[in-house]
Amino acid sequence: MTDKNQVGGDHYKKMKIEPVEYIAKNGIGFLEGNIIKYVSRYKSKGGLEDLKKAKHYLDLLINEEIEKLTDHAIQNLEELSQDESAKRTVNWLYANCTDCPNDYVNCSC
């Protein structure tokens, strides 16, 4: 898959495996791919600016994962709250959150 007709410079041609080839062959997603691309080329092209771009995509990826974990935790707590035997545990968890309103229904954390 290596493209010997790279457009826009030769910063990837010095690599044994170009980022685009590695990304495509491993089915890596957009955010992860951009992280790989910018970290791979920062020394030969964009320097600190490329590292900032990689960090931006890494921050987006981290936020995506946090959102997934939060959604999953909320779903689990909602399921537990339907189980009478688990209500004490759910209430205890919410009670230990200092940001929750007293009724724990509209928790903002």
PDB file of N, CA and C in Angstrom:
ATOM      1  N   MET A   1       0.806  -1.192   0.000  1.00  0.00           N
ATOM      2  CA  MET A   1       0.000   0.000   0.000  1.00  0.00           C
ATOM      3  C   MET A   1       0.854   1.263   0.000  1.00  0.00           C
ATOM      4  N   THR A   2       2.130   1.149   0.229  1.00  0.00           N
ATOM      5  CA  THR A   2       2.987   2.316   0.294  1.00  0.00           C
ATOM      6  C   THR A   2       2.866   3.113  -0.993  1.00  0.00           C
ATOM      7  N   ASP A   3       2.589   4.412  -0.844  1.00  0.00           N
ATOM      8  CA  ASP A   3       2.433   5.320  -1.977  1.00  0.00           C
ATOM      9  C   ASP A   3       3.751   6.039  -2.179  1.00  0.00           C
ATOM     10  N   LYS A   4       4.423   5.739  -3.238  1.00  0.00           N
ATOM     11  CA  LYS A   4       5.720   6.365  -3.516  1.00  0.00           C
ATOM     12  C   LYS A   4       5.547   7.775  -4.080  1.00  0.00           C
ATOM     13  N   ASN A   5       4.324   8.193  -4.309  1.00  0.00           N
ATOM     14  CA  ASN A   5       4.030   9.521  -4.832  1.00  0.00           C
ATOM     15  C   ASN A   5       3.432  10.396  -3.749  1.00  0.00           C
ATOM     16  N   GLN A   6       4.023  10.420  -2.607  1.00  0.00           N
ATOM     17  CA  GLN A   6       3.511  11.217  -1.483  1.00  0.00           C
ATOM     18  C   GLN A   6       3.397  12.669  -1.897  1.00  0.00           C
ATOM     19  N   VAL A   7       2.280  13.265  -1.532  1.00  0.00           N
ATOM     20  CA  VAL A   7       2.047  14.666  -1.826  1.00  0.00           C
ATOM     21  C   VAL A   7       2.408  15.493  -0.599  1.00  0.00           C
ATOM     22  N   GLY A   8       3.121  16.598  -0.796  1.00  0.00           N
ATOM     23  CA  GLY A   8       3.358  17.538   0.288  1.00  0.00           C
ATOM     24  C   GLY A   8       4.609  17.306   1.106  1.00  0.00           C
ATOM     25  N   GLY A   9       5.636  16.727   0.556  1.00  0.00           N
ATOM     26  CA  GLY A   9       6.880  16.577   1.315  1.00  0.00           C
ATOM     27  C   GLY A   9       7.338  15.138   1.411  1.00  0.00           C
ATOM     28  N   ASP A  10       8.509  14.957   2.024  1.00  0.00           N
ATOM     29  CA  ASP A  10       9.076  13.608   2.112  1.00  0.00           C
ATOM     30  C   ASP A  10       9.232  13.136   3.557  1.00  0.00           C
ATOM     31  N   HIS A  11       8.505  13.750   4.470  1.00  0.00           N
ATOM     32  CA  HIS A  11       8.651  13.435   5.889  1.00  0.00           C
ATOM     33  C   HIS A  11       8.237  12.011   6.238  1.00  0.00           C
ATOM     34  N   TYR A  12       7.467  11.336   5.406  1.00  0.00           N
ATOM     35  CA  TYR A  12       7.089   9.948   5.681  1.00  0.00           C
ATOM     36  C   TYR A  12       7.981   8.951   4.936  1.00  0.00           C
ATOM     37  N   LYS A  13       8.588   9.360   3.859  1.00  0.00           N
ATOM     38  CA  LYS A  13       9.362   8.446   3.012  1.00  0.00           C
ATOM     39  C   LYS A  13      10.576   7.850   3.725  1.00  0.00           C
ATOM     40  N   LYS A  14      11.057   8.509   4.766  1.00  0.00           N
ATOM     41  CA  LYS A  14      12.227   8.024   5.501  1.00  0.00           C
ATOM     42  C   LYS A  14      11.852   6.911   6.481  1.00  0.00           C
ATOM     43  N   MET A  15      10.573   6.698   6.682  1.00  0.00           N
ATOM     44  CA  MET A  15      10.100   5.697   7.645  1.00  0.00           C
ATOM     45  C   MET A  15      10.037   4.323   6.986  1.00  0.00           C
ATOM     46  N   LYS A  16      10.274   3.290   7.772  1.00  0.00           N
ATOM     47  CA  LYS A  16      10.181   1.921   7.251  1.00  0.00           C
ATOM     48  C   LYS A  16       8.741   1.572   6.894  1.00  0.00           C
ATOM     49  N   ILE A  17       7.798   2.055   7.694  1.00  0.00           N
ATOM     50  CA  ILE A  17       6.371   1.862   7.433  1.00  0.00           C
ATOM     51  C   ILE A  17       5.720   3.232   7.553  1.00  0.00           C
ATOM     52  N   GLU A  18       5.063   3.677   6.499  1.00  0.00           N
ATOM     53  CA  GLU A  18       4.387   4.974   6.561  1.00  0.00           C
ATOM     54  C   GLU A  18       3.157   4.852   7.454  1.00  0.00           C
ATOM     55  N   PRO A  19       2.859   5.908   8.199  1.00  0.00           N
ATOM     56  CA  PRO A  19       1.705   5.864   9.094  1.00  0.00           C
ATOM     57  C   PRO A  19       0.405   5.455   8.399  1.00  0.00           C
ATOM     58  N   VAL A  20       0.162   5.960   7.213  1.00  0.00           N
ATOM     59  CA  VAL A  20      -1.089   5.638   6.519  1.00  0.00           C
ATOM     60  C   VAL A  20      -1.193   4.136   6.249  1.00  0.00           C
ATOM     61  N   GLU A  21      -0.073   3.501   5.928  1.00  0.00           N
ATOM     62  CA  GLU A  21      -0.071   2.061   5.671  1.00  0.00           C
ATOM     63  C   GLU A  21      -0.350   1.290   6.962  1.00  0.00           C
ATOM     64  N   TYR A  22       0.337   1.678   8.037  1.00  0.00           N
ATOM     65  CA  TYR A  22       0.131   1.032   9.338  1.00  0.00           C
ATOM     66  C   TYR A  22      -1.316   1.201   9.805  1.00  0.00           C
ATOM     67  N   ILE A  23      -1.839   2.413   9.673  1.00  0.00           N
ATOM     68  CA  ILE A  23      -3.206   2.721  10.105  1.00  0.00           C
ATOM     69  C   ILE A  23      -4.218   1.897   9.313  1.00  0.00           C
ATOM     70  N   ALA A  24      -4.070   1.869   8.004  1.00  0.00           N
ATOM     71  CA  ALA A  24      -5.014   1.147   7.141  1.00  0.00           C
ATOM     72  C   ALA A  24      -4.960  -0.361   7.376  1.00  0.00           C
ATOM     73  N   LYS A  25      -3.752  -0.922   7.445  1.00  0.00           N
ATOM     74  CA  LYS A  25      -3.606  -2.371   7.592  1.00  0.00           C
ATOM     75  C   LYS A  25      -4.072  -2.875   8.958  1.00  0.00           C
ATOM     76  N   ASN A  26      -4.111  -1.993   9.943  1.00  0.00           N
ATOM     77  CA  ASN A  26      -4.545  -2.381  11.283  1.00  0.00           C
ATOM     78  C   ASN A  26      -5.958  -1.914  11.611  1.00  0.00           C
ATOM     79  N   GLY A  27      -6.645  -1.332  10.637  1.00  0.00           N
ATOM     80  CA  GLY A  27      -8.022  -0.902  10.845  1.00  0.00           C
ATOM     81  C   GLY A  27      -8.170   0.114  11.980  1.00  0.00           C
ATOM     82  N   ILE A  28      -7.214   1.015  12.087  1.00  0.00           N
ATOM     83  CA  ILE A  28      -7.202   1.989  13.175  1.00  0.00           C
ATOM     84  C   ILE A  28      -8.135   3.144  12.837  1.00  0.00           C
ATOM     85  N   GLY A  29      -8.875   3.592  13.842  1.00  0.00           N
ATOM     86  CA  GLY A  29      -9.863   4.653  13.654  1.00  0.00           C
ATOM     87  C   GLY A  29      -9.247   6.023  13.417  1.00  0.00           C
ATOM     88  N   PHE A  30     -10.117   6.989  13.134  1.00  0.00           N
ATOM     89  CA  PHE A  30      -9.707   8.347  12.774  1.00  0.00           C
ATOM     90  C   PHE A  30      -8.884   9.019  13.869  1.00  0.00           C
ATOM     91  N   LEU A  31      -9.392   9.034  15.084  1.00  0.00           N
ATOM     92  CA  LEU A  31      -8.684   9.720  16.164  1.00  0.00           C
ATOM     93  C   LEU A  31      -7.332   9.073  16.430  1.00  0.00           C
ATOM     94  N   GLU A  32      -7.329   7.745  16.547  1.00  0.00           N
ATOM     95  CA  GLU A  32      -6.084   7.027  16.799  1.00  0.00           C
ATOM     96  C   GLU A  32      -5.104   7.221  15.647  1.00  0.00           C
ATOM     97  N   GLY A  33      -5.635   7.199  14.431  1.00  0.00           N
ATOM     98  CA  GLY A  33      -4.798   7.379  13.244  1.00  0.00           C
ATOM     99  C   GLY A  33      -4.107   8.729  13.216  1.00  0.00           C
ATOM    100  N   ASN A  34      -4.842   9.761  13.589  1.00  0.00           N
ATOM    101  CA  ASN A  34      -4.231  11.091  13.620  1.00  0.00           C
ATOM    102  C   ASN A  34      -3.166  11.196  14.699  1.00  0.00           C
ATOM    103  N   ILE A  35      -3.388  10.540  15.820  1.00  0.00           N
ATOM    104  CA  ILE A  35      -2.369  10.531  16.875  1.00  0.00           C
ATOM    105  C   ILE A  35      -1.086   9.898  16.338  1.00  0.00           C
ATOM    106  N   ILE A  36      -1.233   8.754  15.688  1.00  0.00           N
ATOM    107  CA  ILE A  36      -0.076   8.051  15.119  1.00  0.00           C
ATOM    108  C   ILE A  36       0.618   8.930  14.072  1.00  0.00           C
ATOM    109  N   LYS A  37      -0.174   9.534  13.198  1.00  0.00           N
ATOM    110  CA  LYS A  37       0.372  10.361  12.126  1.00  0.00           C
ATOM    111  C   LYS A  37       1.190  11.520  12.689  1.00  0.00           C
ATOM    112  N   TYR A  38       0.605  12.271  13.618  1.00  0.00           N
ATOM    113  CA  TYR A  38       1.304  13.459  14.120  1.00  0.00           C
ATOM    114  C   TYR A  38       2.513  13.116  14.986  1.00  0.00           C
ATOM    115  N   VAL A  39       2.418  12.071  15.788  1.00  0.00           N
ATOM    116  CA  VAL A  39       3.571  11.680  16.602  1.00  0.00           C
ATOM    117  C   VAL A  39       4.687  11.137  15.705  1.00  0.00           C
ATOM    118  N   SER A  40       4.315  10.426  14.645  1.00  0.00           N
ATOM    119  CA  SER A  40       5.318   9.849  13.752  1.00  0.00           C
ATOM    120  C   SER A  40       6.111  10.911  13.003  1.00  0.00           C
ATOM    121  N   ARG A  41       5.489  12.011  12.693  1.00  0.00           N
ATOM    122  CA  ARG A  41       6.154  12.999  11.827  1.00  0.00           C
ATOM    123  C   ARG A  41       6.688  14.239  12.543  1.00  0.00           C
ATOM    124  N   TYR A  42       6.441  14.380  13.841  1.00  0.00           N
ATOM    125  CA  TYR A  42       6.760  15.651  14.497  1.00  0.00           C
ATOM    126  C   TYR A  42       8.231  16.052  14.392  1.00  0.00           C
ATOM    127  N   LYS A  43       9.133  15.084  14.413  1.00  0.00           N
ATOM    128  CA  LYS A  43      10.566  15.426  14.354  1.00  0.00           C
ATOM    129  C   LYS A  43      10.992  15.894  12.960  1.00  0.00           C
ATOM    130  N   SER A  44      10.321  15.406  11.929  1.00  0.00           N
ATOM    131  CA  SER A  44      10.741  15.739  10.565  1.00  0.00           C
ATOM    132  C   SER A  44       9.841  16.756   9.881  1.00  0.00           C
ATOM    133  N   LYS A  45       8.730  17.149  10.549  1.00  0.00           N
ATOM    134  CA  LYS A  45       7.863  18.113   9.885  1.00  0.00           C
ATOM    135  C   LYS A  45       7.404  19.231  10.802  1.00  0.00           C
ATOM    136  N   GLY A  46       6.445  18.958  11.687  1.00  0.00           N
ATOM    137  CA  GLY A  46       5.775  20.042  12.385  1.00  0.00           C
ATOM    138  C   GLY A  46       6.265  20.369  13.773  1.00  0.00           C
ATOM    139  N   GLY A  47       7.197  19.597  14.313  1.00  0.00           N
ATOM    140  CA  GLY A  47       7.731  19.874  15.641  1.00  0.00           C
ATOM    141  C   GLY A  47       6.662  19.922  16.719  1.00  0.00           C
ATOM    142  N   LEU A  48       6.770  20.916  17.575  1.00  0.00           N
ATOM    143  CA  LEU A  48       5.858  21.075  18.700  1.00  0.00           C
ATOM    144  C   LEU A  48       4.402  21.173  18.243  1.00  0.00           C
ATOM    145  N   GLU A  49       4.169  21.826  17.122  1.00  0.00           N
ATOM    146  CA  GLU A  49       2.793  21.972  16.612  1.00  0.00           C
ATOM    147  C   GLU A  49       2.168  20.610  16.327  1.00  0.00           C
ATOM    148  N   ASP A  50       2.925  19.685  15.767  1.00  0.00           N
ATOM    149  CA  ASP A  50       2.404  18.334  15.522  1.00  0.00           C
ATOM    150  C   ASP A  50       2.130  17.599  16.834  1.00  0.00           C
ATOM    151  N   LEU A  51       2.969  17.802  17.844  1.00  0.00           N
ATOM    152  CA  LEU A  51       2.711  17.183  19.148  1.00  0.00           C
ATOM    153  C   LEU A  51       1.439  17.753  19.771  1.00  0.00           C
ATOM    154  N   LYS A  52       1.201  19.040  19.592  1.00  0.00           N
ATOM    155  CA  LYS A  52      -0.043  19.649  20.088  1.00  0.00           C
ATOM    156  C   LYS A  52      -1.261  19.065  19.372  1.00  0.00           C
ATOM    157  N   LYS A  53      -1.116  18.839  18.063  1.00  0.00           N
ATOM    158  CA  LYS A  53      -2.214  18.229  17.304  1.00  0.00           C
ATOM    159  C   LYS A  53      -2.470  16.807  17.794  1.00  0.00           C
ATOM    160  N   ALA A  54      -1.398  16.050  18.025  1.00  0.00           N
ATOM    161  CA  ALA A  54      -1.547  14.685  18.541  1.00  0.00           C
ATOM    162  C   ALA A  54      -2.232  14.708  19.898  1.00  0.00           C
ATOM    163  N   LYS A  55      -1.847  15.638  20.749  1.00  0.00           N
ATOM    164  CA  LYS A  55      -2.460  15.765  22.073  1.00  0.00           C
ATOM    165  C   LYS A  55      -3.938  16.114  21.950  1.00  0.00           C
ATOM    166  N   HIS A  56      -4.272  16.976  20.999  1.00  0.00           N
ATOM    167  CA  HIS A  56      -5.679  17.336  20.776  1.00  0.00           C
ATOM    168  C   HIS A  56      -6.504  16.088  20.456  1.00  0.00           C
ATOM    169  N   TYR A  57      -6.003  15.255  19.547  1.00  0.00           N
ATOM    170  CA  TYR A  57      -6.723  14.032  19.187  1.00  0.00           C
ATOM    171  C   TYR A  57      -6.742  13.037  20.340  1.00  0.00           C
ATOM    172  N   LEU A  58      -5.669  12.988  21.115  1.00  0.00           N
ATOM    173  CA  LEU A  58      -5.628  12.109  22.284  1.00  0.00           C
ATOM    174  C   LEU A  58      -6.650  12.570  23.326  1.00  0.00           C
ATOM    175  N   ASP A  59      -6.756  13.878  23.539  1.00  0.00           N
ATOM    176  CA  ASP A  59      -7.754  14.412  24.466  1.00  0.00           C
ATOM    177  C   ASP A  59      -9.167  14.061  24.005  1.00  0.00           C
ATOM    178  N   LEU A  60      -9.424  14.165  22.702  1.00  0.00           N
ATOM    179  CA  LEU A  60     -10.741  13.790  22.164  1.00  0.00           C
ATOM    180  C   LEU A  60     -11.021  12.311  22.421  1.00  0.00           C
ATOM    181  N   LEU A  61     -10.021  11.476  22.203  1.00  0.00           N
ATOM    182  CA  LEU A  61     -10.172  10.036  22.411  1.00  0.00           C
ATOM    183  C   LEU A  61     -10.410   9.721  23.888  1.00  0.00           C
ATOM    184  N   ILE A  62      -9.669  10.376  24.762  1.00  0.00           N
ATOM    185  CA  ILE A  62      -9.863  10.180  26.205  1.00  0.00           C
ATOM    186  C   ILE A  62     -11.274  10.582  26.601  1.00  0.00           C
ATOM    187  N   ASN A  63     -11.744  11.721  26.116  1.00  0.00           N
ATOM    188  CA  ASN A  63     -13.097  12.176  26.436  1.00  0.00           C
ATOM    189  C   ASN A  63     -14.159  11.210  25.923  1.00  0.00           C
ATOM    190  N   GLU A  64     -13.924  10.642  24.737  1.00  0.00           N
ATOM    191  CA  GLU A  64     -14.836   9.630  24.192  1.00  0.00           C
ATOM    192  C   GLU A  64     -14.920   8.424  25.125  1.00  0.00           C
ATOM    193  N   GLU A  65     -13.765   7.961  25.587  1.00  0.00           N
ATOM    194  CA  GLU A  65     -13.724   6.792  26.471  1.00  0.00           C
ATOM    195  C   GLU A  65     -14.363   7.099  27.826  1.00  0.00           C
ATOM    196  N   ILE A  66     -14.127   8.282  28.359  1.00  0.00           N
ATOM    197  CA  ILE A  66     -14.753   8.676  29.627  1.00  0.00           C
ATOM    198  C   ILE A  66     -16.264   8.711  29.478  1.00  0.00           C
ATOM    199  N   GLU A  67     -16.730   9.242  28.361  1.00  0.00           N
ATOM    200  CA  GLU A  67     -18.171   9.301  28.112  1.00  0.00           C
ATOM    201  C   GLU A  67     -18.779   7.893  28.044  1.00  0.00           C
ATOM    202  N   LYS A  68     -18.075   6.977  27.385  1.00  0.00           N
ATOM    203  CA  LYS A  68     -18.552   5.593  27.316  1.00  0.00           C
ATOM    204  C   LYS A  68     -18.631   4.973  28.705  1.00  0.00           C
ATOM    205  N   LEU A  69     -17.573   5.179  29.489  1.00  0.00           N
ATOM    206  CA  LEU A  69     -17.552   4.627  30.846  1.00  0.00           C
ATOM    207  C   LEU A  69     -18.655   5.235  31.703  1.00  0.00           C
ATOM    208  N   THR A  70     -18.849   6.537  31.579  1.00  0.00           N
ATOM    209  CA  THR A  70     -19.887   7.228  32.347  1.00  0.00           C
ATOM    210  C   THR A  70     -21.264   6.712  31.957  1.00  0.00           C
ATOM    211  N   ASP A  71     -21.512   6.607  30.659  1.00  0.00           N
ATOM    212  CA  ASP A  71     -22.804   6.091  30.191  1.00  0.00           C
ATOM    213  C   ASP A  71     -23.046   4.679  30.701  1.00  0.00           C
ATOM    214  N   HIS A  72     -22.000   3.861  30.665  1.00  0.00           N
ATOM    215  CA  HIS A  72     -22.118   2.475  31.125  1.00  0.00           C
ATOM    216  C   HIS A  72     -22.398   2.430  32.626  1.00  0.00           C
ATOM    217  N   ALA A  73     -21.699   3.270  33.383  1.00  0.00           N
ATOM    218  CA  ALA A  73     -21.906   3.314  34.840  1.00  0.00           C
ATOM    219  C   ALA A  73     -23.313   3.777  35.177  1.00  0.00           C
ATOM    220  N   ILE A  74     -23.800   4.780  34.470  1.00  0.00           N
ATOM    221  CA  ILE A  74     -25.161   5.279  34.699  1.00  0.00           C
ATOM    222  C   ILE A  74     -26.178   4.189  34.395  1.00  0.00           C
ATOM    223  N   GLN A  75     -25.979   3.498  33.293  1.00  0.00           N
ATOM    224  CA  GLN A  75     -26.884   2.409  32.926  1.00  0.00           C
ATOM    225  C   GLN A  75     -26.886   1.337  34.009  1.00  0.00           C
ATOM    226  N   ASN A  76     -25.697   0.973  34.496  1.00  0.00           N
ATOM    227  CA  ASN A  76     -25.617  -0.038  35.551  1.00  0.00           C
ATOM    228  C   ASN A  76     -26.317   0.422  36.826  1.00  0.00           C
ATOM    229  N   LEU A  77     -26.131   1.687  37.188  1.00  0.00           N
ATOM    230  CA  LEU A  77     -26.780   2.213  38.387  1.00  0.00           C
ATOM    231  C   LEU A  77     -28.300   2.249  38.225  1.00  0.00           C
ATOM    232  N   GLU A  78     -28.762   2.596  37.031  1.00  0.00           N
ATOM    233  CA  GLU A  78     -30.200   2.607  36.790  1.00  0.00           C
ATOM    234  C   GLU A  78     -30.781   1.198  36.910  1.00  0.00           C
ATOM    235  N   GLU A  79     -30.056   0.227  36.373  1.00  0.00           N
ATOM    236  CA  GLU A  79     -30.513  -1.161  36.489  1.00  0.00           C
ATOM    237  C   GLU A  79     -30.511  -1.602  37.950  1.00  0.00           C
ATOM    238  N   LEU A  80     -29.462  -1.228  38.675  1.00  0.00           N
ATOM    239  CA  LEU A  80     -29.396  -1.586  40.090  1.00  0.00           C
ATOM    240  C   LEU A  80     -30.513  -0.928  40.891  1.00  0.00           C
ATOM    241  N   SER A  81     -30.873   0.292  40.519  1.00  0.00           N
ATOM    242  CA  SER A  81     -31.893   1.006  41.282  1.00  0.00           C
ATOM    243  C   SER A  81     -33.265   0.348  41.148  1.00  0.00           C
ATOM    244  N   GLN A  82     -33.441  -0.479  40.154  1.00  0.00           N
ATOM    245  CA  GLN A  82     -34.700  -1.208  39.980  1.00  0.00           C
ATOM    246  C   GLN A  82     -34.753  -2.460  40.847  1.00  0.00           C
ATOM    247  N   ASP A  83     -33.599  -2.871  41.332  1.00  0.00           N
ATOM    248  CA  ASP A  83     -33.482  -4.061  42.163  1.00  0.00           C
ATOM    249  C   ASP A  83     -33.544  -3.635  43.635  1.00  0.00           C
ATOM    250  N   GLU A  84     -34.575  -4.032  44.312  1.00  0.00           N
ATOM    251  CA  GLU A  84     -34.786  -3.610  45.706  1.00  0.00           C
ATOM    252  C   GLU A  84     -33.577  -3.908  46.594  1.00  0.00           C
ATOM    253  N   SER A  85     -32.961  -5.055  46.394  1.00  0.00           N
ATOM    254  CA  SER A  85     -31.824  -5.421  47.253  1.00  0.00           C
ATOM    255  C   SER A  85     -30.595  -4.561  46.971  1.00  0.00           C
ATOM    256  N   ALA A  86     -30.535  -3.939  45.807  1.00  0.00           N
ATOM    257  CA  ALA A  86     -29.379  -3.127  45.456  1.00  0.00           C
ATOM    258  C   ALA A  86     -29.593  -1.646  45.733  1.00  0.00           C
ATOM    259  N   LYS A  87     -30.796  -1.246  46.077  1.00  0.00           N
ATOM    260  CA  LYS A  87     -31.073   0.176  46.278  1.00  0.00           C
ATOM    261  C   LYS A  87     -30.209   0.803  47.357  1.00  0.00           C
ATOM    262  N   ARG A  88     -29.914   0.076  48.414  1.00  0.00           N
ATOM    263  CA  ARG A  88     -29.058   0.622  49.473  1.00  0.00           C
ATOM    264  C   ARG A  88     -27.677   0.959  48.940  1.00  0.00           C
ATOM    265  N   THR A  89     -27.131   0.075  48.109  1.00  0.00           N
ATOM    266  CA  THR A  89     -25.801   0.312  47.547  1.00  0.00           C
ATOM    267  C   THR A  89     -25.825   1.526  46.631  1.00  0.00           C
ATOM    268  N   VAL A  90     -26.827   1.601  45.776  1.00  0.00           N
ATOM    269  CA  VAL A  90     -26.945   2.737  44.854  1.00  0.00           C
ATOM    270  C   VAL A  90     -27.075   4.029  45.650  1.00  0.00           C
ATOM    271  N   ASN A  91     -27.926   4.033  46.653  1.00  0.00           N
ATOM    272  CA  ASN A  91     -28.100   5.234  47.473  1.00  0.00           C
ATOM    273  C   ASN A  91     -26.810   5.595  48.193  1.00  0.00           C
ATOM    274  N   TRP A  92     -26.072   4.587  48.649  1.00  0.00           N
ATOM    275  CA  TRP A  92     -24.795   4.862  49.309  1.00  0.00           C
ATOM    276  C   TRP A  92     -23.817   5.511  48.330  1.00  0.00           C
ATOM    277  N   LEU A  93     -23.754   4.976  47.102  1.00  0.00           N
ATOM    278  CA  LEU A  93     -22.854   5.546  46.097  1.00  0.00           C
ATOM    279  C   LEU A  93     -23.205   6.996  45.813  1.00  0.00           C
ATOM    280  N   TYR A  94     -24.494   7.260  45.606  1.00  0.00           N
ATOM    281  CA  TYR A  94     -24.912   8.637  45.339  1.00  0.00           C
ATOM    282  C   TYR A  94     -24.691   9.528  46.559  1.00  0.00           C
ATOM    283  N   ALA A  95     -24.908   8.988  47.743  1.00  0.00           N
ATOM    284  CA  ALA A  95     -24.756   9.791  48.961  1.00  0.00           C
ATOM    285  C   ALA A  95     -23.313  10.240  49.158  1.00  0.00           C
ATOM    286  N   ASN A  96     -22.371   9.509  48.610  1.00  0.00           N
ATOM    287  CA  ASN A  96     -20.970   9.867  48.748  1.00  0.00           C
ATOM    288  C   ASN A  96     -20.488  10.800  47.638  1.00  0.00           C
ATOM    289  N   CYS A  97     -21.405  11.233  46.824  1.00  0.00           N
ATOM    290  CA  CYS A  97     -21.090  12.206  45.788  1.00  0.00           C
ATOM    291  C   CYS A  97     -21.494  13.580  46.303  1.00  0.00           C
ATOM    292  N   THR A  98     -20.546  14.461  46.434  1.00  0.00           N
ATOM    293  CA  THR A  98     -20.840  15.787  47.000  1.00  0.00           C
ATOM    294  C   THR A  98     -21.529  16.710  46.007  1.00  0.00           C
ATOM    295  N   ASP A  99     -21.561  16.331  44.727  1.00  0.00           N
ATOM    296  CA  ASP A  99     -22.184  17.197  43.723  1.00  0.00           C
ATOM    297  C   ASP A  99     -23.640  16.852  43.456  1.00  0.00           C
ATOM    298  N   CYS A 100     -24.146  15.749  44.032  1.00  0.00           N
ATOM    299  CA  CYS A 100     -25.516  15.309  43.739  1.00  0.00           C
ATOM    300  C   CYS A 100     -26.524  16.086  44.575  1.00  0.00           C
ATOM    301  N   PRO A 101     -27.697  16.362  43.981  1.00  0.00           N
ATOM    302  CA  PRO A 101     -28.772  16.952  44.795  1.00  0.00           C
ATOM    303  C   PRO A 101     -29.263  15.919  45.802  1.00  0.00           C
ATOM    304  N   ASN A 102     -30.022  16.357  46.764  1.00  0.00           N
ATOM    305  CA  ASN A 102     -30.461  15.464  47.842  1.00  0.00           C
ATOM    306  C   ASN A 102     -31.269  14.263  47.369  1.00  0.00           C
ATOM    307  N   ASP A 103     -32.019  14.407  46.299  1.00  0.00           N
ATOM    308  CA  ASP A 103     -32.848  13.278  45.864  1.00  0.00           C
ATOM    309  C   ASP A 103     -32.088  12.296  44.960  1.00  0.00           C
ATOM    310  N   TYR A 104     -30.881  12.646  44.561  1.00  0.00           N
ATOM    311  CA  TYR A 104     -30.001  11.809  43.725  1.00  0.00           C
ATOM    312  C   TYR A 104     -30.557  11.509  42.339  1.00  0.00           C
ATOM    313  N   VAL A 105     -31.712  12.084  42.005  1.00  0.00           N
ATOM    314  CA  VAL A 105     -32.307  11.800  40.700  1.00  0.00           C
ATOM    315  C   VAL A 105     -31.611  12.607  39.620  1.00  0.00           C
ATOM    316  N   ASN A 106     -31.252  13.827  39.911  1.00  0.00           N
ATOM    317  CA  ASN A 106     -30.652  14.698  38.898  1.00  0.00           C
ATOM    318  C   ASN A 106     -29.160  14.887  39.143  1.00  0.00           C
ATOM    319  N   CYS A 107     -28.467  13.791  39.393  1.00  0.00           N
ATOM    320  CA  CYS A 107     -27.027  13.844  39.658  1.00  0.00           C
ATOM    321  C   CYS A 107     -26.310  14.417  38.430  1.00  0.00           C
ATOM    322  N   SER A 108     -25.419  15.343  38.677  1.00  0.00           N
ATOM    323  CA  SER A 108     -24.708  15.984  37.564  1.00  0.00           C
ATOM    324  C   SER A 108     -23.291  15.451  37.363  1.00  0.00           C
ATOM    325  N   CYS A 109     -22.893  14.462  38.149  1.00  0.00           N
ATOM    326  CA  CYS A 109     -21.503  13.991  38.002  1.00  0.00           C
ATOM    327  C   CYS A 109     -21.364  12.957  36.907  1.00  0.00           C
TER     328      CYS A 109
END
